[in-house]
Amino acid sequence: MATQVTLVDASSALAVNPGPAAADATGNYVVVPAGVKRLTVRVANGGGAPITWTLDDPTTQTPEGAAAINPDAALAVTNAQSRVVVFSGARLRRFMDPVTRRINWTYSAVTTVTVEAVSIP
């Protein structure tokens, strides 16, 4: 089962940032609180090989007549680098499950991979 990432509220001067968390081999997710219009998720790859960070798209419908479609977004995170995605507007609506308000993702590998999420006012 995927592990929830703590969402840090950047608008609060009293916000405590726990820092990056170790990526979970089964995936991670963040719950988007009502009223949050933007948030960032950062995945850092401290390893010696690239990984793939796959964002689950729970809202895109299969086109009529299509045999198969995978609307998930696969992002490369090169070794010793990090990747940041800002979720707002259409991107937030695409990747946030409208029922659970979760944004879910998985990784191709998690050794030395960390993740953190921050909401932006």
Short mmCIF file of N, CA, C and O in Angstrom, two decimals:
data_model
loop_
_atom_site.label_atom_id
_atom_site.label_comp_id
_atom_site.label_asym_id
_atom_site.label_seq_id
_atom_site.Cartn_x
_atom_site.Cartn_y
_atom_site.Cartn_z
N MET A 1 0.84 -1.18 0.00
CA MET A 1 0.00 0.00 0.00
C MET A 1 0.88 1.24 0.00
O MET A 1 1.86 1.32 0.71
N ALA A 2 0.52 2.21 -0.81
CA ALA A 2 1.28 3.44 -0.94
C ALA A 2 1.29 4.22 0.37
O ALA A 2 0.38 4.11 1.18
N THR A 3 2.32 5.02 0.55
CA THR A 3 2.48 5.81 1.76
C THR A 3 2.18 7.28 1.47
O THR A 3 2.64 7.83 0.48
N GLN A 4 1.42 7.91 2.36
CA GLN A 4 1.09 9.32 2.21
C GLN A 4 2.30 10.18 2.52
O GLN A 4 3.03 9.93 3.48
N VAL A 5 2.50 11.21 1.70
CA VAL A 5 3.55 12.20 1.92
C VAL A 5 2.92 13.38 2.64
O VAL A 5 1.84 13.85 2.27
N THR A 6 3.56 13.86 3.70
CA THR A 6 3.06 15.02 4.44
C THR A 6 3.14 16.26 3.57
O THR A 6 4.19 16.57 3.01
N LEU A 7 2.01 16.96 3.43
CA LEU A 7 1.96 18.19 2.65
C LEU A 7 2.26 19.36 3.57
O LEU A 7 1.55 19.60 4.55
N VAL A 8 3.34 20.07 3.28
CA VAL A 8 3.74 21.23 4.08
C VAL A 8 3.05 22.46 3.54
O VAL A 8 3.07 22.71 2.33
N ASP A 9 2.43 23.26 4.40
CA ASP A 9 1.73 24.48 4.02
C ASP A 9 2.73 25.63 4.01
O ASP A 9 3.12 26.13 5.07
N ALA A 10 3.12 26.07 2.83
CA ALA A 10 4.12 27.12 2.71
C ALA A 10 3.60 28.49 3.12
O ALA A 10 4.37 29.42 3.31
N SER A 11 2.27 28.64 3.28
CA SER A 11 1.73 29.94 3.64
C SER A 11 1.81 30.21 5.14
O SER A 11 1.62 31.34 5.58
N SER A 12 2.12 29.20 5.93
CA SER A 12 2.17 29.36 7.37
C SER A 12 3.61 29.56 7.84
O SER A 12 4.48 28.75 7.56
N ALA A 13 3.82 30.64 8.57
CA ALA A 13 5.15 30.90 9.12
C ALA A 13 5.51 29.85 10.17
O ALA A 13 6.68 29.65 10.49
N LEU A 14 4.49 29.18 10.70
CA LEU A 14 4.72 28.17 11.74
C LEU A 14 4.81 26.76 11.17
O LEU A 14 4.93 25.80 11.91
N ALA A 15 4.75 26.63 9.84
CA ALA A 15 4.80 25.31 9.22
C ALA A 15 6.12 24.63 9.54
O ALA A 15 7.19 25.25 9.50
N VAL A 16 6.04 23.38 9.90
CA VAL A 16 7.23 22.59 10.16
C VAL A 16 7.45 21.68 8.97
O VAL A 16 6.59 20.88 8.62
N ASN A 17 8.58 21.85 8.33
CA ASN A 17 8.90 21.02 7.18
C ASN A 17 9.68 19.81 7.67
O ASN A 17 10.81 19.95 8.13
N PRO A 18 9.09 18.61 7.59
CA PRO A 18 9.80 17.43 8.06
C PRO A 18 10.95 17.04 7.15
O PRO A 18 11.73 16.15 7.47
N GLY A 19 11.09 17.72 6.02
CA GLY A 19 12.13 17.39 5.07
C GLY A 19 11.70 16.24 4.19
O GLY A 19 10.60 15.70 4.33
N PRO A 20 12.55 15.85 3.27
CA PRO A 20 12.18 14.79 2.35
C PRO A 20 11.99 13.45 3.06
O PRO A 20 12.68 13.16 4.04
N ALA A 21 11.06 12.67 2.55
CA ALA A 21 10.81 11.33 3.07
C ALA A 21 11.33 10.30 2.07
O ALA A 21 11.39 10.58 0.87
N ALA A 22 11.68 9.15 2.56
CA ALA A 22 12.11 8.08 1.66
C ALA A 22 10.94 7.64 0.80
O ALA A 22 9.81 7.52 1.28
N ALA A 23 11.19 7.45 -0.47
CA ALA A 23 10.15 6.99 -1.39
C ALA A 23 9.74 5.57 -1.02
O ALA A 23 10.57 4.76 -0.59
N ASP A 24 8.47 5.26 -1.19
CA ASP A 24 7.93 3.93 -0.87
C ASP A 24 7.93 3.08 -2.14
O ASP A 24 7.48 3.53 -3.19
N ALA A 25 8.38 1.86 -2.05
CA ALA A 25 8.44 0.96 -3.20
C ALA A 25 7.07 0.70 -3.81
O ALA A 25 6.96 0.38 -4.99
N THR A 26 6.00 0.85 -3.03
CA THR A 26 4.65 0.64 -3.56
C THR A 26 4.03 1.95 -4.06
O THR A 26 2.91 1.95 -4.57
N GLY A 27 4.75 3.06 -3.91
CA GLY A 27 4.26 4.35 -4.38
C GLY A 27 3.97 5.29 -3.22
O GLY A 27 4.05 4.92 -2.06
N ASN A 28 3.69 6.52 -3.58
CA ASN A 28 3.34 7.55 -2.61
C ASN A 28 2.13 8.31 -3.11
O ASN A 28 1.75 8.20 -4.27
N TYR A 29 1.56 9.11 -2.22
CA TYR A 29 0.45 9.99 -2.60
C TYR A 29 0.41 11.17 -1.65
O TYR A 29 1.00 11.15 -0.58
N VAL A 30 -0.30 12.20 -2.09
CA VAL A 30 -0.56 13.35 -1.25
C VAL A 30 -2.06 13.62 -1.34
O VAL A 30 -2.67 13.45 -2.40
N VAL A 31 -2.66 14.00 -0.21
CA VAL A 31 -4.06 14.39 -0.18
C VAL A 31 -4.12 15.90 -0.28
O VAL A 31 -3.48 16.60 0.50
N VAL A 32 -4.87 16.39 -1.26
CA VAL A 32 -4.98 17.83 -1.49
C VAL A 32 -6.13 18.38 -0.66
O VAL A 32 -7.29 18.06 -0.91
N PRO A 33 -5.83 19.20 0.36
CA PRO A 33 -6.91 19.76 1.18
C PRO A 33 -7.81 20.69 0.36
O PRO A 33 -7.35 21.32 -0.60
N ALA A 34 -9.07 20.78 0.74
CA ALA A 34 -9.99 21.70 0.09
C ALA A 34 -9.42 23.11 0.19
O ALA A 34 -8.85 23.49 1.21
N GLY A 35 -9.51 23.88 -0.86
CA GLY A 35 -9.01 25.24 -0.86
C GLY A 35 -7.60 25.38 -1.41
O GLY A 35 -7.20 26.48 -1.81
N VAL A 36 -6.83 24.30 -1.45
CA VAL A 36 -5.47 24.38 -2.00
C VAL A 36 -5.57 24.41 -3.52
O VAL A 36 -6.20 23.54 -4.13
N LYS A 37 -4.98 25.43 -4.12
CA LYS A 37 -5.04 25.58 -5.57
C LYS A 37 -3.72 25.24 -6.26
O LYS A 37 -3.71 25.04 -7.47
N ARG A 38 -2.63 25.19 -5.50
CA ARG A 38 -1.33 24.85 -6.08
C ARG A 38 -0.51 24.07 -5.07
O ARG A 38 -0.53 24.37 -3.87
N LEU A 39 0.22 23.10 -5.58
CA LEU A 39 1.19 22.42 -4.73
C LEU A 39 2.31 21.90 -5.60
O LEU A 39 2.17 21.77 -6.81
N THR A 40 3.45 21.68 -4.98
CA THR A 40 4.58 21.12 -5.69
C THR A 40 4.96 19.79 -5.06
O THR A 40 4.80 19.59 -3.85
N VAL A 41 5.45 18.89 -5.89
CA VAL A 41 6.00 17.64 -5.42
C VAL A 41 7.40 17.53 -6.02
O VAL A 41 7.59 17.76 -7.22
N ARG A 42 8.37 17.23 -5.17
CA ARG A 42 9.77 17.11 -5.60
C ARG A 42 10.24 15.70 -5.33
O ARG A 42 10.13 15.19 -4.21
N VAL A 43 10.78 15.07 -6.37
CA VAL A 43 11.38 13.75 -6.23
C VAL A 43 12.87 13.89 -6.51
O VAL A 43 13.26 14.45 -7.54
N ALA A 44 13.69 13.44 -5.58
CA ALA A 44 15.15 13.51 -5.73
C ALA A 44 15.71 12.11 -5.86
O ALA A 44 15.36 11.22 -5.08
N ASN A 45 16.56 11.92 -6.84
CA ASN A 45 17.18 10.63 -7.10
C ASN A 45 18.66 10.71 -6.71
O ASN A 45 19.46 11.28 -7.44
N GLY A 46 19.00 10.14 -5.57
CA GLY A 46 20.39 10.17 -5.12
C GLY A 46 21.21 9.00 -5.64
O GLY A 46 22.38 8.87 -5.31
N GLY A 47 20.60 8.15 -6.45
CA GLY A 47 21.27 6.95 -6.92
C GLY A 47 22.15 7.17 -8.14
O GLY A 47 22.26 8.28 -8.65
N GLY A 48 22.73 6.09 -8.60
CA GLY A 48 23.65 6.15 -9.73
C GLY A 48 23.01 5.85 -11.07
O GLY A 48 23.69 5.81 -12.08
N ALA A 49 21.69 5.64 -11.10
CA ALA A 49 21.00 5.34 -12.35
C ALA A 49 19.68 6.12 -12.40
O ALA A 49 19.09 6.41 -11.36
N PRO A 50 19.22 6.45 -13.60
CA PRO A 50 17.95 7.16 -13.72
C PRO A 50 16.78 6.30 -13.24
O PRO A 50 16.85 5.08 -13.25
N ILE A 51 15.70 6.98 -12.81
CA ILE A 51 14.46 6.29 -12.45
C ILE A 51 13.32 6.92 -13.25
O ILE A 51 13.47 7.99 -13.83
N THR A 52 12.17 6.25 -13.23
CA THR A 52 10.96 6.80 -13.83
C THR A 52 9.96 7.05 -12.71
O THR A 52 9.69 6.16 -11.90
N TRP A 53 9.43 8.26 -12.68
CA TRP A 53 8.41 8.68 -11.71
C TRP A 53 7.11 8.76 -12.51
O TRP A 53 7.00 9.54 -13.44
N THR A 54 6.14 7.92 -12.16
CA THR A 54 4.90 7.85 -12.93
C THR A 54 3.73 8.42 -12.13
O THR A 54 3.39 7.90 -11.07
N LEU A 55 3.13 9.48 -12.67
CA LEU A 55 1.97 10.12 -12.05
C LEU A 55 0.70 9.45 -12.56
O LEU A 55 0.51 9.33 -13.77
N ASP A 56 -0.15 9.01 -11.65
CA ASP A 56 -1.40 8.37 -12.01
C ASP A 56 -2.41 9.42 -12.47
O ASP A 56 -2.61 10.43 -11.81
N ASP A 57 -3.04 9.16 -13.62
CA ASP A 57 -4.09 10.04 -14.14
C ASP A 57 -5.42 9.32 -13.97
O ASP A 57 -5.78 8.48 -14.79
N PRO A 58 -6.17 9.63 -12.90
CA PRO A 58 -7.42 8.92 -12.65
C PRO A 58 -8.63 9.49 -13.39
O PRO A 58 -9.71 8.93 -13.34
N THR A 59 -8.45 10.61 -14.09
CA THR A 59 -9.61 11.31 -14.64
C THR A 59 -9.75 11.24 -16.15
O THR A 59 -10.84 11.42 -16.67
N THR A 60 -8.66 11.00 -16.89
CA THR A 60 -8.75 10.98 -18.35
C THR A 60 -9.48 9.73 -18.81
O THR A 60 -9.13 8.62 -18.40
N GLN A 61 -10.46 9.92 -19.66
CA GLN A 61 -11.26 8.80 -20.17
C GLN A 61 -10.59 8.22 -21.41
O GLN A 61 -9.97 8.92 -22.20
N THR A 62 -10.77 6.91 -21.61
CA THR A 62 -10.27 6.24 -22.80
C THR A 62 -11.03 6.79 -24.01
O THR A 62 -12.25 6.85 -23.98
N PRO A 63 -10.33 7.18 -25.07
CA PRO A 63 -11.03 7.67 -26.26
C PRO A 63 -11.95 6.58 -26.83
O PRO A 63 -11.61 5.40 -26.79
N GLU A 64 -13.07 6.99 -27.34
CA GLU A 64 -14.03 6.05 -27.91
C GLU A 64 -13.37 5.25 -29.03
O GLU A 64 -12.69 5.80 -29.89
N GLY A 65 -13.54 3.94 -28.99
CA GLY A 65 -12.99 3.07 -30.01
C GLY A 65 -11.53 2.69 -29.80
O GLY A 65 -10.97 1.91 -30.57
N ALA A 66 -10.89 3.23 -28.78
CA ALA A 66 -9.48 2.89 -28.55
C ALA A 66 -9.37 1.51 -27.91
O ALA A 66 -10.17 1.13 -27.07
N ALA A 67 -8.38 0.75 -28.33
CA ALA A 67 -8.16 -0.58 -27.76
C ALA A 67 -7.55 -0.46 -26.38
O ALA A 67 -7.86 -1.23 -25.48
N ALA A 68 -6.65 0.49 -26.20
CA ALA A 68 -6.00 0.68 -24.90
C ALA A 68 -5.41 2.08 -24.85
O ALA A 68 -4.99 2.63 -25.86
N ILE A 69 -5.40 2.65 -23.66
CA ILE A 69 -4.77 3.96 -23.46
C ILE A 69 -4.25 4.00 -22.03
O ILE A 69 -4.87 3.47 -21.12
N ASN A 70 -3.09 4.58 -21.85
CA ASN A 70 -2.54 4.80 -20.52
C ASN A 70 -2.21 6.28 -20.41
O ASN A 70 -1.17 6.73 -20.88
N PRO A 71 -3.11 7.08 -19.82
CA PRO A 71 -2.88 8.52 -19.75
C PRO A 71 -1.92 8.95 -18.65
O PRO A 71 -1.69 10.14 -18.47
N ASP A 72 -1.36 7.99 -17.90
CA ASP A 72 -0.41 8.35 -16.84
C ASP A 72 0.79 9.08 -17.45
O ASP A 72 1.13 8.87 -18.61
N ALA A 73 1.43 9.90 -16.66
CA ALA A 73 2.60 10.65 -17.12
C ALA A 73 3.86 10.05 -16.52
O ALA A 73 3.99 9.97 -15.30
N ALA A 74 4.77 9.63 -17.37
CA ALA A 74 6.05 9.06 -16.93
C ALA A 74 7.13 10.12 -17.08
O ALA A 74 7.35 10.65 -18.17
N LEU A 75 7.80 10.43 -15.97
CA LEU A 75 8.83 11.47 -15.94
C LEU A 75 10.17 10.85 -15.59
O LEU A 75 10.27 10.10 -14.61
N ALA A 76 11.19 11.17 -16.34
CA ALA A 76 12.53 10.68 -16.04
C ALA A 76 13.16 11.56 -14.97
O ALA A 76 13.08 12.79 -15.03
N VAL A 77 13.78 10.91 -13.99
CA VAL A 77 14.56 11.63 -12.97
C VAL A 77 15.96 11.05 -13.06
O VAL A 77 16.20 9.92 -12.65
N THR A 78 16.86 11.81 -13.64
CA THR A 78 18.21 11.30 -13.86
C THR A 78 18.95 11.11 -12.55
O THR A 78 18.57 11.65 -11.51
N ASN A 79 20.01 10.34 -12.61
CA ASN A 79 20.79 10.07 -11.40
C ASN A 79 21.39 11.35 -10.85
O ASN A 79 21.80 12.23 -11.59
N ALA A 80 21.37 11.44 -9.52
CA ALA A 80 21.91 12.57 -8.77
C ALA A 80 21.21 13.89 -9.10
O ALA A 80 21.80 14.96 -8.97
N GLN A 81 19.95 13.83 -9.52
CA GLN A 81 19.17 15.03 -9.84
C GLN A 81 17.81 14.93 -9.17
O GLN A 81 17.44 13.90 -8.63
N SER A 82 17.04 16.02 -9.25
CA SER A 82 15.67 16.00 -8.75
C SER A 82 14.75 16.58 -9.81
O SER A 82 15.20 17.24 -10.74
N ARG A 83 13.48 16.30 -9.64
CA ARG A 83 12.45 16.80 -10.56
C ARG A 83 11.31 17.34 -9.73
O ARG A 83 10.91 16.73 -8.76
N VAL A 84 10.80 18.51 -10.12
CA VAL A 84 9.71 19.15 -9.41
C VAL A 84 8.54 19.30 -10.37
O VAL A 84 8.71 19.72 -11.51
N VAL A 85 7.34 18.96 -9.89
CA VAL A 85 6.12 19.18 -10.66
C VAL A 85 5.23 20.11 -9.86
O VAL A 85 5.01 19.88 -8.66
N VAL A 86 4.75 21.16 -10.51
CA VAL A 86 3.78 22.07 -9.90
C VAL A 86 2.40 21.65 -10.38
O VAL A 86 2.16 21.56 -11.58
N PHE A 87 1.52 21.36 -9.44
CA PHE A 87 0.15 20.99 -9.75
C PHE A 87 -0.74 22.20 -9.50
O PHE A 87 -0.85 22.66 -8.37
N SER A 88 -1.33 22.73 -10.55
CA SER A 88 -2.29 23.82 -10.44
C SER A 88 -3.18 23.77 -11.67
O SER A 88 -2.85 23.14 -12.67
N GLY A 89 -4.32 24.43 -11.60
CA GLY A 89 -5.22 24.52 -12.74
C GLY A 89 -5.54 23.16 -13.34
O GLY A 89 -5.92 22.22 -12.64
N ALA A 90 -5.38 23.05 -14.67
CA ALA A 90 -5.72 21.83 -15.39
C ALA A 90 -4.88 20.64 -14.93
O ALA A 90 -5.37 19.51 -14.87
N ARG A 91 -3.62 20.87 -14.59
CA ARG A 91 -2.77 19.76 -14.15
C ARG A 91 -3.26 19.21 -12.81
O ARG A 91 -3.28 18.01 -12.59
N LEU A 92 -3.67 20.08 -11.91
CA LEU A 92 -4.20 19.63 -10.63
C LEU A 92 -5.49 18.84 -10.85
O LEU A 92 -5.68 17.76 -10.30
N ARG A 93 -6.38 19.35 -11.71
CA ARG A 93 -7.63 18.64 -12.00
C ARG A 93 -7.38 17.30 -12.68
O ARG A 93 -8.09 16.33 -12.45
N ARG A 94 -6.35 17.21 -13.52
CA ARG A 94 -6.05 15.96 -14.22
C ARG A 94 -5.55 14.87 -13.28
O ARG A 94 -5.96 13.72 -13.40
N PHE A 95 -4.67 15.21 -12.36
CA PHE A 95 -4.02 14.18 -11.55
C PHE A 95 -4.65 13.97 -10.18
O PHE A 95 -4.35 12.98 -9.52
N MET A 96 -5.52 14.87 -9.72
CA MET A 96 -6.17 14.69 -8.42
C MET A 96 -7.45 13.88 -8.60
O MET A 96 -8.31 14.26 -9.40
N ASP A 97 -7.55 12.78 -7.86
CA ASP A 97 -8.78 12.00 -7.89
C ASP A 97 -9.89 12.87 -7.29
O ASP A 97 -9.76 13.35 -6.17
N PRO A 98 -10.99 13.11 -8.02
CA PRO A 98 -12.02 14.02 -7.53
C PRO A 98 -12.77 13.49 -6.30
O PRO A 98 -13.37 14.28 -5.56
N VAL A 99 -12.73 12.20 -6.05
CA VAL A 99 -13.43 11.63 -4.89
C VAL A 99 -12.54 11.63 -3.66
O VAL A 99 -12.91 12.12 -2.59
N THR A 100 -11.32 11.09 -3.79
CA THR A 100 -10.42 10.97 -2.63
C THR A 100 -9.53 12.19 -2.43
O THR A 100 -8.90 12.33 -1.40
N ARG A 101 -9.43 13.05 -3.47
CA ARG A 101 -8.56 14.24 -3.48
C ARG A 101 -7.08 13.85 -3.39
O ARG A 101 -6.25 14.63 -2.96
N ARG A 102 -6.76 12.61 -3.79
CA ARG A 102 -5.38 12.14 -3.77
C ARG A 102 -4.71 12.31 -5.12
O ARG A 102 -5.34 12.14 -6.16
N ILE A 103 -3.41 12.63 -5.09
CA ILE A 103 -2.55 12.54 -6.26
C ILE A 103 -1.63 11.36 -5.96
O ILE A 103 -0.90 11.37 -4.96
N ASN A 104 -1.66 10.34 -6.81
CA ASN A 104 -0.91 9.10 -6.61
C ASN A 104 0.22 8.97 -7.62
O ASN A 104 0.06 9.40 -8.76
N TRP A 105 1.32 8.36 -7.18
CA TRP A 105 2.41 8.10 -8.12
C TRP A 105 3.22 6.89 -7.67
O TRP A 105 3.13 6.45 -6.52
N THR A 106 4.01 6.38 -8.61
CA THR A 106 4.90 5.25 -8.34
C THR A 106 6.28 5.56 -8.91
O THR A 106 6.46 6.56 -9.62
N TYR A 107 7.23 4.68 -8.60
CA TYR A 107 8.61 4.84 -9.06
C TYR A 107 9.09 3.51 -9.65
O TYR A 107 8.67 2.45 -9.21
N SER A 108 10.02 3.59 -10.58
CA SER A 108 10.62 2.37 -11.14
C SER A 108 11.64 1.77 -10.18
O SER A 108 11.94 0.59 -10.25
N ALA A 109 12.17 2.58 -9.29
CA ALA A 109 13.12 2.15 -8.25
C ALA A 109 13.08 3.18 -7.14
O ALA A 109 12.72 4.33 -7.38
N VAL A 110 13.44 2.77 -5.91
CA VAL A 110 13.37 3.72 -4.79
C VAL A 110 14.64 3.82 -3.96
O VAL A 110 14.69 4.61 -3.03
N THR A 111 15.67 3.08 -4.30
CA THR A 111 16.91 3.16 -3.53
C THR A 111 17.46 4.58 -3.65
O THR A 111 17.66 5.08 -4.75
N THR A 112 17.67 5.22 -2.54
CA THR A 112 18.16 6.61 -2.42
C THR A 112 17.25 7.65 -3.08
O THR A 112 17.69 8.73 -3.42
N VAL A 113 15.96 7.34 -3.21
CA VAL A 113 15.00 8.30 -3.76
C VAL A 113 14.20 8.90 -2.60
O VAL A 113 13.74 8.18 -1.72
N THR A 114 14.06 10.23 -2.61
CA THR A 114 13.25 10.91 -1.58
C THR A 114 12.19 11.76 -2.26
O THR A 114 12.29 12.10 -3.44
N VAL A 115 11.18 12.12 -1.46
CA VAL A 115 10.05 12.89 -1.99
C VAL A 115 9.59 13.88 -0.93
O VAL A 115 9.67 13.62 0.27
N GLU A 116 9.10 15.03 -1.38
CA GLU A 116 8.50 16.01 -0.49
C GLU A 116 7.43 16.79 -1.25
O GLU A 116 7.50 16.91 -2.48
N ALA A 117 6.45 17.31 -0.52
CA ALA A 117 5.35 18.05 -1.13
C ALA A 117 5.06 19.32 -0.33
O ALA A 117 5.08 19.30 0.90
N VAL A 118 4.80 20.42 -1.04
CA VAL A 118 4.55 21.71 -0.42
C VAL A 118 3.35 22.35 -1.10
O VAL A 118 3.30 22.42 -2.33
N SER A 119 2.37 22.84 -0.31
CA SER A 119 1.27 23.60 -0.87
C SER A 119 1.70 25.05 -0.95
O SER A 119 2.42 25.56 -0.10
N ILE A 120 1.25 25.72 -2.01
CA ILE A 120 1.65 27.10 -2.27
C ILE A 120 0.40 27.97 -2.23
O ILE A 120 -0.56 27.66 -2.93
N PRO A 121 0.42 29.04 -1.46
CA PRO A 121 -0.78 29.89 -1.38
C PRO A 121 -1.08 30.57 -2.71
O PRO A 121 -0.26 30.71 -3.55
#
